[in-house]
Amino acid sequence: MKKLKFQKPTGMHDILGFDQRCFEKISDKVKEIAEFYSFNKIDTPILEDCELFNKGVGLITDIIQKEMYTLKTKGGDCLALRPEGTASVVRAYIEHGMFSYPQPVKLYYMGPFFRYERPQSGRYRQFWQFGFETIGEDHPVYDAQIIQIACGFFSDLNIAISLEINSIGDKECRPAYRRILVRYLKSKSEALCSDCKKRTKDNPLRVLDCKNQKCKEIIDGAPQIMDHLCPDCHSHFKKTLEYLDEMEVSYQLNPHLVRGLDYYTRTVFEFSTLKENEKTLALGGGGRYDKLVKNLGGKDTPAVGVSFGVERIAELMKQINYTDNKKQKNRVFLAQLGDIGKRKSLKLMGELRKHKVATSESFGKDSLKTQMTRASRIGCKVAIIIGQTEALNNSAIIKDMDTGEQKTIEIKDIVMEIKRQLKS
Ligand code: HAM
């Protein structure tokens, strides 16, 4: 096959057709949930200062070391295509002095993000995320509320999910655990993969989520952070789980869940599809990041949040044959014949729009048969036909697409009649 002159960049994709409808549905649902829980929308720039992510996400993470798209501007600034949303939201929180707002400040977002990863099914270099961030409260009830929001979202879309949760402590207890873990890993160093040998030095907690089979056996015997949490972290985690129990949210404790970003403290969690014995890509993940605001130059401010991969959710909607016919069912098809028919139809379409009646057409086609076939394919409930005779008489035929019944009425009465038929 002849190679096209231009193709989309590797790992990036066009969002079309059914995918676009899934994206829209997800976006509507996110907005509805955000409004219910009083989250305000924030859009941040696609490009940010590289240092924001170096400091926020952490230098010794895959995102910063391998995956960030960076560029130098003509003015010499180093900018990065945002690989995630939390650091940007926190930057905006500080920059707009949101610590003076009533706390917590609740913000949500949806948009494209960029990571230079090896493309595979469900993993892209440009992908969409939506996320919720609650900034300015350290109470565990907000960890549980973020999880409740996520569970509500999936339940509304009929997507079964599993939730894994862990606590990775804070600056009081994590350094001591880190030392114990490093001692253990060093004692098994011979058997670790080369990445994990390196991680033992740089970022030992990341060894815990290595997927290499040999490493996994060693990780299974590793000391667990749960046994080393300080009293405050222990109590925070216990309370979070009690809230989840109260809400009857099912979860699995995963002592090896550490997440790939460095800003987390205490609670971390991940959502995946519910498929037995099958390792699936995460649909979303998040946790508490009580030190990020301070680390990025703001006041000491606790926070918790989550974000989700939109493509991965859209793919699941495809698999469960998600359908949303409602919009199509209330659609009208406007068919016409001849020049005067077109003129009258174009004018009528303007009237229908004023009355918010969704209308499709094939103005470029002159065969009535072709137009009616299209009307059925779209799934329109009613068709309006303005043939040459009707155009001259200032009338139109209204056809019920389910029963085939039709009647002729004056054009001036069309909108009211259509609205009546769509309601019935
Ligand atoms: P993350 O786990 O890196 O967390 O990403 C969240 C979700 O984005 C993933 O679970 C996945 O569904 C999706 N995702 C990530 N990378 C890709 C990719 N290459 N292709 C397709 N989907 C992808 C964060 O980004 C944090 N900011 C979450 C957070 C919010 N923590 C606190 N607040």
CSV table of C-alpha atoms and ligand atoms in Angstrom, one decimal:
chain,number,residue,atom,x,y,z
A,1,MET,CA,0.0,0.0,0.0
A,2,LYS,CA,1.2,3.5,-0.9
A,3,LYS,CA,2.5,5.3,2.2
A,4,LEU,CA,0.5,8.4,2.9
A,5,LYS,CA,2.4,11.7,2.7
A,6,PHE,CA,1.3,12.7,6.2
A,7,GLN,CA,0.3,10.4,9.1
A,8,LYS,CA,-0.4,11.2,12.7
A,9,PRO,CA,2.7,11.1,15.0
A,10,THR,CA,3.5,7.8,16.5
A,11,GLY,CA,1.5,7.1,19.7
A,12,MET,CA,-1.0,9.9,18.9
A,13,HIS,CA,-4.5,9.5,17.5
A,14,ASP,CA,-7.5,11.2,16.0
A,15,ILE,CA,-10.7,11.0,18.1
A,16,LEU,CA,-13.5,10.3,15.8
A,17,GLY,CA,-17.0,8.8,15.5
A,18,PHE,CA,-17.9,6.5,18.4
A,19,ASP,CA,-14.7,7.4,20.3
A,20,GLN,CA,-15.7,11.0,20.1
A,21,ARG,CA,-19.2,10.2,21.5
A,22,CYS,CA,-17.6,8.3,24.4
A,23,PHE,CA,-15.3,11.2,25.1
A,24,GLU,CA,-18.4,13.5,25.1
A,25,LYS,CA,-20.3,11.2,27.4
A,26,ILE,CA,-17.3,11.0,29.8
A,27,SER,CA,-17.0,14.8,29.7
A,28,ASP,CA,-20.7,15.3,30.4
A,29,LYS,CA,-20.6,12.8,33.3
A,30,VAL,CA,-17.4,14.5,34.8
A,31,LYS,CA,-19.1,17.9,34.6
A,32,GLU,CA,-22.3,16.6,36.3
A,33,ILE,CA,-20.4,14.9,39.1
A,34,ALA,CA,-18.1,18.0,39.5
A,35,GLU,CA,-21.1,20.3,39.9
A,36,PHE,CA,-22.7,18.0,42.4
A,37,TYR,CA,-19.5,17.9,44.6
A,38,SER,CA,-18.8,21.7,44.0
A,39,PHE,CA,-15.6,21.3,42.0
A,40,ASN,CA,-14.8,24.3,39.8
A,41,LYS,CA,-13.2,23.7,36.4
A,42,ILE,CA,-9.6,24.7,35.7
A,43,ASP,CA,-7.8,24.7,32.3
A,44,THR,CA,-4.1,25.1,32.6
A,45,PRO,CA,-1.6,25.7,29.8
A,46,ILE,CA,-0.5,22.7,27.8
A,47,LEU,CA,3.1,23.9,28.2
A,48,GLU,CA,4.6,24.6,31.6
A,49,ASP,CA,8.1,25.4,32.9
A,50,CYS,CA,10.1,22.1,32.9
A,51,GLU,CA,11.2,22.8,36.5
A,52,LEU,CA,7.5,22.6,37.7
A,53,PHE,CA,7.5,18.9,36.8
A,54,ASN,CA,11.1,18.2,37.7
A,55,LYS,CA,10.3,19.5,41.2
A,56,GLY,CA,6.7,18.3,41.4
A,57,VAL,CA,6.7,14.8,39.9
A,58,GLY,CA,10.3,14.1,41.0
A,59,LEU,CA,13.6,13.9,39.1
A,60,ILE,CA,14.0,10.1,39.7
A,61,THR,CA,10.8,9.0,38.0
A,62,ASP,CA,10.2,7.5,34.6
A,63,ILE,CA,8.1,10.5,33.6
A,64,ILE,CA,10.9,12.9,34.1
A,65,GLN,CA,13.8,10.7,33.1
A,66,LYS,CA,12.3,9.1,30.0
A,67,GLU,CA,8.9,10.4,29.1
A,68,MET,CA,8.7,14.2,29.1
A,69,TYR,CA,8.5,16.2,25.9
A,70,THR,CA,10.6,19.3,26.4
A,71,LEU,CA,11.6,22.2,24.2
A,72,LYS,CA,13.6,25.4,24.4
A,73,THR,CA,11.8,28.6,23.4
A,74,LYS,CA,13.4,31.3,21.2
A,75,GLY,CA,13.8,33.2,24.4
A,76,GLY,CA,15.8,30.3,26.0
A,77,ASP,CA,13.1,29.1,28.4
A,78,CYS,CA,12.8,25.3,29.0
A,79,LEU,CA,9.1,24.3,28.6
A,80,ALA,CA,7.5,20.9,28.8
A,81,LEU,CA,4.3,19.4,27.3
A,82,ARG,CA,2.4,18.6,30.5
A,83,PRO,CA,2.8,14.9,31.4
A,84,GLU,CA,0.1,15.1,34.2
A,85,GLY,CA,-2.2,17.7,35.8
A,86,THR,CA,-1.6,17.8,39.5
A,87,ALA,CA,1.6,19.9,39.4
A,88,SER,CA,-0.1,22.5,37.1
A,89,VAL,CA,-3.2,22.7,39.3
A,90,VAL,CA,-1.0,23.3,42.4
A,91,ARG,CA,1.1,25.9,40.5
A,92,ALA,CA,-2.2,27.7,39.7
A,93,TYR,CA,-3.4,27.4,43.3
A,94,ILE,CA,-0.2,29.1,44.5
A,95,GLU,CA,-0.1,31.7,41.7
A,96,HIS,CA,-3.7,32.8,42.2
A,97,GLY,CA,-3.4,33.0,46.0
A,98,MET,CA,-6.1,30.4,46.4
A,99,PHE,CA,-5.0,29.7,50.0
A,100,SER,CA,-7.0,32.8,50.9
A,101,TYR,CA,-10.2,31.2,49.5
A,102,PRO,CA,-12.4,29.1,51.8
A,103,GLN,CA,-10.7,25.7,52.0
A,104,PRO,CA,-10.7,23.1,50.6
A,105,VAL,CA,-10.4,24.5,47.1
A,106,LYS,CA,-11.9,21.8,44.8
A,107,LEU,CA,-10.8,21.9,41.1
A,108,TYR,CA,-11.3,19.5,38.2
A,109,TYR,CA,-9.9,19.4,34.6
A,110,MET,CA,-10.1,17.4,31.4
A,111,GLY,CA,-7.6,17.6,28.5
A,112,PRO,CA,-4.7,16.2,26.7
A,113,PHE,CA,-1.4,15.1,28.3
A,114,PHE,CA,1.9,13.9,26.8
A,115,ARG,CA,4.3,11.2,27.7
A,116,TYR,CA,7.0,9.8,25.4
A,117,GLU,CA,6.1,6.1,26.2
A,118,ARG,CA,6.4,3.0,24.1
A,119,PRO,CA,3.0,2.9,22.4
A,120,GLN,CA,0.8,-0.1,23.0
A,121,SER,CA,-2.8,-0.9,23.3
A,122,GLY,CA,-4.2,1.7,25.8
A,123,ARG,CA,-0.9,3.5,26.1
A,124,TYR,CA,-0.4,6.6,24.0
A,125,ARG,CA,2.0,9.5,23.7
A,126,GLN,CA,-0.8,12.0,23.7
A,127,PHE,CA,-3.7,10.8,25.9
A,128,TRP,CA,-6.6,12.5,27.7
A,129,GLN,CA,-7.1,12.6,31.4
A,130,PHE,CA,-9.7,14.1,33.7
A,131,GLY,CA,-9.0,14.7,37.3
A,132,PHE,CA,-10.3,16.0,40.6
A,133,GLU,CA,-8.1,17.8,43.2
A,134,THR,CA,-9.1,18.8,46.7
A,135,ILE,CA,-6.6,21.2,48.1
A,136,GLY,CA,-6.4,22.6,51.6
A,137,GLU,CA,-7.7,19.8,53.9
A,138,ASP,CA,-5.9,16.9,55.5
A,139,HIS,CA,-8.9,15.1,56.9
A,140,PRO,CA,-9.2,11.5,55.6
A,141,VAL,CA,-12.8,12.0,54.8
A,142,TYR,CA,-11.6,13.8,51.7
A,143,ASP,CA,-9.5,10.8,50.6
A,144,ALA,CA,-12.7,8.8,50.9
A,145,GLN,CA,-14.7,11.5,49.0
A,146,ILE,CA,-12.3,11.4,46.1
A,147,ILE,CA,-12.7,7.6,46.0
A,148,GLN,CA,-16.5,8.0,46.3
A,149,ILE,CA,-16.5,10.3,43.3
A,150,ALA,CA,-14.6,7.8,41.2
A,151,CYS,CA,-16.8,4.9,42.2
A,152,GLY,CA,-19.9,7.0,41.4
A,153,PHE,CA,-18.5,7.8,37.9
A,154,PHE,CA,-17.9,4.2,37.1
A,155,SER,CA,-21.2,2.9,38.5
A,156,ASP,CA,-23.1,5.5,36.4
A,157,LEU,CA,-21.3,4.2,33.3
A,158,ASN,CA,-21.9,0.5,34.3
A,159,ILE,CA,-18.2,-0.2,34.4
A,160,ALA,CA,-17.1,-2.7,37.0
A,161,ILE,CA,-13.8,-1.7,38.6
A,162,SER,CA,-11.4,-2.9,41.3
A,163,LEU,CA,-9.7,-0.6,43.7
A,164,GLU,CA,-6.3,-1.1,45.3
A,165,ILE,CA,-5.2,1.0,48.1
A,166,ASN,CA,-2.1,1.5,50.3
A,167,SER,CA,-0.4,4.1,52.5
A,168,ILE,CA,3.2,5.1,51.8
A,169,GLY,CA,3.6,7.1,55.0
A,170,ASP,CA,5.1,10.6,55.3
A,171,LYS,CA,8.3,12.3,56.1
A,172,GLU,CA,8.1,11.0,59.7
A,173,CYS,CA,8.0,7.3,58.9
A,174,ARG,CA,9.0,6.8,55.3
A,175,PRO,CA,12.7,7.5,55.7
A,176,ALA,CA,13.1,4.7,58.3
A,177,TYR,CA,11.1,2.3,56.2
A,178,ARG,CA,13.2,3.2,53.2
A,179,ARG,CA,16.4,2.3,55.1
A,180,ILE,CA,14.9,-1.1,56.2
A,181,LEU,CA,13.7,-1.8,52.6
A,182,VAL,CA,17.1,-0.9,51.1
A,183,ARG,CA,18.9,-3.2,53.6
A,184,TYR,CA,16.6,-6.0,52.5
A,185,LEU,CA,16.9,-5.3,48.8
A,186,LYS,CA,20.7,-5.1,49.1
A,187,SER,CA,20.7,-8.5,50.7
A,188,LYS,CA,18.9,-9.9,47.5
A,189,SER,CA,20.6,-7.6,45.0
A,190,GLU,CA,22.1,-10.5,43.0
A,191,ALA,CA,18.6,-11.7,41.9
A,192,LEU,CA,17.2,-8.3,41.1
A,193,CYS,CA,16.8,-7.0,37.5
A,194,SER,CA,19.2,-4.3,36.4
A,195,ASP,CA,16.5,-1.6,36.7
A,196,CYS,CA,15.7,-2.6,40.3
A,197,LYS,CA,19.4,-2.7,41.2
A,198,LYS,CA,19.5,1.0,40.1
A,199,ARG,CA,16.2,1.8,41.8
A,200,THR,CA,17.5,0.3,45.1
A,201,LYS,CA,19.9,3.3,45.2
A,202,ASP,CA,17.8,6.0,43.6
A,203,ASN,CA,14.2,5.3,44.5
A,204,PRO,CA,13.8,2.0,46.4
A,205,LEU,CA,10.1,2.2,46.9
A,206,ARG,CA,9.7,1.9,43.1
A,207,VAL,CA,11.2,-1.6,43.3
A,208,LEU,CA,8.0,-2.7,44.9
A,209,ASP,CA,5.9,-2.4,41.8
A,210,CYS,CA,8.4,-4.0,39.4
A,211,LYS,CA,6.7,-6.4,37.0
A,212,ASN,CA,9.7,-8.7,36.5
A,213,GLN,CA,8.8,-12.2,37.7
A,214,LYS,CA,12.1,-12.8,39.6
A,215,CYS,CA,11.9,-9.4,41.3
A,216,LYS,CA,8.3,-10.1,42.3
A,217,GLU,CA,9.4,-13.2,44.3
A,218,ILE,CA,11.8,-11.0,46.2
A,219,ILE,CA,9.2,-8.2,46.7
A,220,ASP,CA,6.8,-10.7,48.1
A,221,GLY,CA,9.2,-11.3,51.0
A,222,ALA,CA,10.0,-7.6,51.5
A,223,PRO,CA,9.2,-5.7,54.7
A,224,GLN,CA,5.8,-3.9,54.3
A,225,ILE,CA,5.4,-0.2,55.0
A,226,MET,CA,2.1,-0.9,56.8
A,227,ASP,CA,4.1,-2.3,59.7
A,228,HIS,CA,6.3,0.8,59.8
A,229,LEU,CA,3.7,3.7,59.6
A,230,CYS,CA,3.9,6.4,62.3
A,231,PRO,CA,0.8,6.7,64.6
A,232,ASP,CA,-0.5,9.7,62.6
A,233,CYS,CA,-0.2,8.0,59.2
A,234,HIS,CA,-1.6,4.8,60.7
A,235,SER,CA,-4.6,6.6,62.1
A,236,HIS,CA,-5.2,8.5,58.8
A,237,PHE,CA,-5.2,5.2,56.8
A,238,LYS,CA,-7.4,3.4,59.3
A,239,LYS,CA,-10.0,6.2,59.2
A,240,THR,CA,-9.9,6.3,55.3
A,241,LEU,CA,-10.6,2.6,55.2
A,242,GLU,CA,-13.4,3.0,57.8
A,243,TYR,CA,-15.1,5.6,55.6
A,244,LEU,CA,-14.8,3.2,52.6
A,245,ASP,CA,-16.3,0.4,54.7
A,246,GLU,CA,-19.2,2.7,55.7
A,247,MET,CA,-19.9,3.4,52.0
A,248,GLU,CA,-19.6,-0.3,51.3
A,249,VAL,CA,-16.8,0.4,48.7
A,250,SER,CA,-14.9,-2.8,48.1
A,251,TYR,CA,-11.1,-2.5,48.0
A,252,GLN,CA,-8.0,-4.6,48.2
A,253,LEU,CA,-5.0,-3.6,50.3
A,254,ASN,CA,-1.9,-3.7,48.1
A,255,PRO,CA,1.2,-3.2,50.2
A,256,HIS,CA,3.2,-2.9,47.0
A,257,LEU,CA,1.3,-0.1,45.5
A,258,VAL,CA,3.6,3.0,45.4
A,259,ARG,CA,2.6,4.9,42.2
A,260,GLY,CA,5.0,6.4,39.7
A,261,LEU,CA,5.1,10.0,40.9
A,262,ASP,CA,7.1,11.2,43.8
A,263,TYR,CA,4.7,13.7,45.4
A,264,TYR,CA,2.5,11.3,47.2
A,265,THR,CA,2.2,11.0,51.0
A,266,ARG,CA,0.0,8.7,53.0
A,267,THR,CA,-2.9,7.3,50.9
A,268,VAL,CA,-2.3,6.0,47.4
A,269,PHE,CA,-4.8,4.1,45.2
A,270,GLU,CA,-5.4,2.8,41.8
A,271,PHE,CA,-8.5,1.8,39.8
A,272,SER,CA,-8.5,-1.1,37.3
A,273,THR,CA,-11.0,-3.1,35.3
A,274,LEU,CA,-12.5,-6.1,37.0
A,275,LYS,CA,-11.0,-9.0,35.1
A,276,GLU,CA,-10.1,-12.0,36.9
A,277,ASN,CA,-6.5,-13.3,36.5
A,278,GLU,CA,-5.7,-10.7,33.9
A,279,LYS,CA,-3.4,-7.8,34.5
A,280,THR,CA,-5.0,-4.8,33.0
A,281,LEU,CA,-3.8,-1.2,32.6
A,282,ALA,CA,-4.9,1.1,35.3
A,283,LEU,CA,-7.9,3.3,34.5
A,284,GLY,CA,-6.9,5.9,37.1
A,285,GLY,CA,-5.0,6.6,40.2
A,286,GLY,CA,-4.3,9.1,42.8
A,287,GLY,CA,-3.6,9.8,46.4
A,288,ARG,CA,-2.7,12.4,49.0
A,289,TYR,CA,0.1,14.9,48.2
A,290,ASP,CA,0.4,16.9,51.5
A,291,LYS,CA,3.9,18.4,50.7
A,292,LEU,CA,3.5,19.3,47.0
A,293,VAL,CA,2.1,22.9,47.5
A,294,LYS,CA,5.0,23.7,49.9
A,295,ASN,CA,7.5,22.0,47.6
A,296,LEU,CA,6.4,24.2,44.7
A,297,GLY,CA,6.8,27.4,46.7
A,298,GLY,CA,3.4,27.8,48.5
A,299,LYS,CA,2.4,27.5,52.1
A,300,ASP,CA,2.2,24.1,53.8
A,301,THR,CA,-1.1,22.8,52.4
A,302,PRO,CA,-2.4,19.3,52.4
A,303,ALA,CA,-4.2,17.9,49.3
A,304,VAL,CA,-5.7,14.8,47.7
A,305,GLY,CA,-6.7,14.0,44.2
A,306,VAL,CA,-7.2,11.5,41.4
A,307,SER,CA,-7.1,11.3,37.6
A,308,PHE,CA,-8.3,8.9,34.9
A,309,GLY,CA,-7.2,7.9,31.4
A,310,VAL,CA,-10.1,8.8,29.0
A,311,GLU,CA,-9.0,6.5,26.2
A,312,ARG,CA,-8.9,3.5,28.5
A,313,ILE,CA,-12.4,4.3,29.8
A,314,ALA,CA,-13.7,4.9,26.2
A,315,GLU,CA,-12.3,1.5,25.2
A,316,LEU,CA,-14.2,-0.2,28.0
A,317,MET,CA,-17.4,1.6,27.0
A,318,LYS,CA,-16.9,0.1,23.5
A,319,GLN,CA,-16.4,-3.4,25.0
A,320,ILE,CA,-19.6,-3.2,27.1
A,321,ASN,CA,-21.4,-1.9,23.9
A,322,TYR,CA,-22.3,1.3,25.5
A,323,THR,CA,-25.1,3.0,23.6
A,324,ASP,CA,-26.6,6.4,23.9
A,325,ASN,CA,-29.4,6.5,21.4
A,326,LYS,CA,-31.4,9.2,23.2
A,327,LYS,CA,-29.9,12.1,21.2
A,328,GLN,CA,-30.5,10.3,17.9
A,329,LYS,CA,-34.0,9.3,18.8
A,330,ASN,CA,-35.1,12.9,19.3
A,331,ARG,CA,-33.6,13.9,16.0
A,332,VAL,CA,-35.5,15.1,13.0
A,333,PHE,CA,-34.5,14.6,9.3
A,334,LEU,CA,-35.2,17.3,6.9
A,335,ALA,CA,-35.5,15.9,3.3
A,336,GLN,CA,-36.1,18.1,0.3
A,337,LEU,CA,-36.5,18.0,-3.5
A,338,GLY,CA,-35.5,20.7,-6.0
A,339,ASP,CA,-34.3,24.3,-5.7
A,340,ILE,CA,-37.3,25.8,-3.9
A,341,GLY,CA,-37.4,22.8,-1.6
A,342,LYS,CA,-33.8,23.5,-0.6
A,343,ARG,CA,-34.5,27.2,0.0
A,344,LYS,CA,-37.5,26.5,2.2
A,345,SER,CA,-35.6,23.7,4.1
A,346,LEU,CA,-32.6,25.9,4.8
A,347,LYS,CA,-34.9,28.5,6.3
A,348,LEU,CA,-36.9,25.9,8.3
A,349,MET,CA,-33.7,24.5,9.7
A,350,GLY,CA,-32.9,27.9,11.2
A,351,GLU,CA,-36.4,27.9,12.8
A,352,LEU,CA,-35.8,24.4,14.2
A,353,ARG,CA,-32.5,25.4,15.7
A,354,LYS,CA,-34.1,28.3,17.5
A,355,HIS,CA,-36.5,25.8,19.0
A,356,LYS,CA,-33.6,23.5,19.9
A,357,VAL,CA,-34.9,20.6,17.7
A,358,ALA,CA,-31.8,18.6,16.6
A,359,THR,CA,-32.0,18.2,12.8
A,360,SER,CA,-30.1,16.3,10.2
A,361,GLU,CA,-30.1,16.8,6.4
A,362,SER,CA,-28.5,15.7,3.1
A,363,PHE,CA,-29.0,19.0,1.2
A,364,GLY,CA,-26.5,17.8,-1.5
A,365,LYS,CA,-28.7,14.8,-2.4
A,366,ASP,CA,-31.7,15.0,-4.7
A,367,SER,CA,-33.0,11.4,-4.5
A,368,LEU,CA,-35.7,11.1,-1.8
A,369,LYS,CA,-34.8,7.4,-1.4
A,370,THR,CA,-31.2,8.2,-0.6
A,371,GLN,CA,-32.3,10.8,1.9
A,372,MET,CA,-34.8,8.6,3.7
A,373,THR,CA,-32.2,5.7,3.9
A,374,ARG,CA,-29.9,8.2,5.6
A,375,ALA,CA,-32.7,9.3,8.0
A,376,SER,CA,-33.2,5.7,9.1
A,377,ARG,CA,-29.5,5.0,9.4
A,378,ILE,CA,-29.1,8.0,11.7
A,379,GLY,CA,-32.1,6.7,13.8
A,380,CYS,CA,-34.3,9.9,13.4
A,381,LYS,CA,-37.7,9.7,14.9
A,382,VAL,CA,-39.4,12.0,12.5
A,383,ALA,CA,-38.7,13.1,8.9
A,384,ILE,CA,-40.0,16.4,7.3
A,385,ILE,CA,-40.2,16.2,3.6
A,386,ILE,CA,-40.4,19.3,1.4
A,387,GLY,CA,-40.9,18.2,-2.2
A,388,GLN,CA,-41.6,20.5,-5.1
A,389,THR,CA,-45.4,20.5,-4.6
A,390,GLU,CA,-45.1,21.1,-0.9
A,391,ALA,CA,-42.6,23.9,-1.5
A,392,LEU,CA,-45.0,25.7,-3.9
A,393,ASN,CA,-47.9,25.2,-1.4
A,394,ASN,CA,-45.9,26.3,1.6
A,395,SER,CA,-46.5,23.0,3.2
A,396,ALA,CA,-44.5,19.9,4.3
A,397,ILE,CA,-45.0,16.2,4.9
A,398,ILE,CA,-44.3,14.9,8.4
A,399,LYS,CA,-43.4,11.2,8.5
A,400,ASP,CA,-43.2,9.1,11.6
A,401,MET,CA,-40.1,7.0,11.0
A,402,ASP,CA,-41.3,4.1,13.3
A,403,THR,CA,-44.9,3.6,12.0
A,404,GLY,CA,-44.5,5.1,8.5
A,405,GLU,CA,-47.6,7.3,9.0
A,406,GLN,CA,-47.5,10.6,7.3
A,407,LYS,CA,-49.5,13.8,7.0
A,408,THR,CA,-49.2,17.1,5.2
A,409,ILE,CA,-49.3,20.4,7.2
A,410,GLU,CA,-48.6,24.1,6.6
A,411,ILE,CA,-44.9,25.1,7.1
A,412,LYS,CA,-45.8,27.7,9.7
A,413,ASP,CA,-47.2,24.9,12.0
A,414,ILE,CA,-44.3,22.5,11.5
A,415,VAL,CA,-42.2,23.4,14.5
A,416,MET,CA,-45.1,23.0,17.0
A,417,GLU,CA,-46.2,19.8,15.4
A,418,ILE,CA,-42.7,18.4,15.4
A,419,LYS,CA,-42.2,19.3,19.1
A,420,ARG,CA,-45.5,17.6,19.9
A,421,GLN,CA,-44.5,14.4,18.0
A,422,LEU,CA,-41.0,14.3,19.6
A,423,LYS,CA,-42.6,14.4,23.1
A,424,SER,CA,-45.0,11.6,22.5
B,1,HAM,P1,-1.1,8.6,36.6
B,1,HAM,O1,-1.3,7.3,37.3
B,1,HAM,O2,0.3,8.8,36.1
B,1,HAM,O3,-1.5,9.7,37.7
B,1,HAM,O4,-2.2,8.7,35.5
B,1,HAM,C1,-3.5,8.6,35.7
B,1,HAM,C2,-4.2,7.8,34.6
B,1,HAM,O5,-3.9,8.3,33.3
B,1,HAM,C3,-3.6,6.3,34.5
B,1,HAM,O6,-4.2,5.5,35.4
B,1,HAM,C4,-4.0,6.0,33.1
B,1,HAM,O7,-5.4,5.6,33.0
B,1,HAM,C5,-3.9,7.3,32.3
B,1,HAM,N1,-2.6,7.3,31.6
B,1,HAM,C6,-1.4,7.6,32.1
B,1,HAM,N2,-0.5,7.4,31.1
B,1,HAM,C7,-1.1,7.1,30.0
B,1,HAM,C8,-0.7,6.8,28.6
B,1,HAM,N3,0.5,6.9,28.2
B,1,HAM,N4,-1.7,6.5,27.7
B,1,HAM,C9,-3.0,6.4,28.1
B,1,HAM,N5,-3.4,6.7,29.4
B,1,HAM,C10,-2.5,7.0,30.3
B,1,HAM,C11,-1.4,11.0,37.4
B,1,HAM,O8,-1.2,11.5,36.4
B,1,HAM,C12,-1.7,11.8,38.7
B,1,HAM,N6,-1.7,13.2,38.3
B,1,HAM,C13,-3.0,11.4,39.4
B,1,HAM,C14,-3.3,12.3,40.5
B,1,HAM,C15,-4.2,13.3,40.5
B,1,HAM,N7,-2.8,12.2,41.7
B,1,HAM,C16,-3.3,13.1,42.5
B,1,HAM,N8,-4.2,13.8,41.8
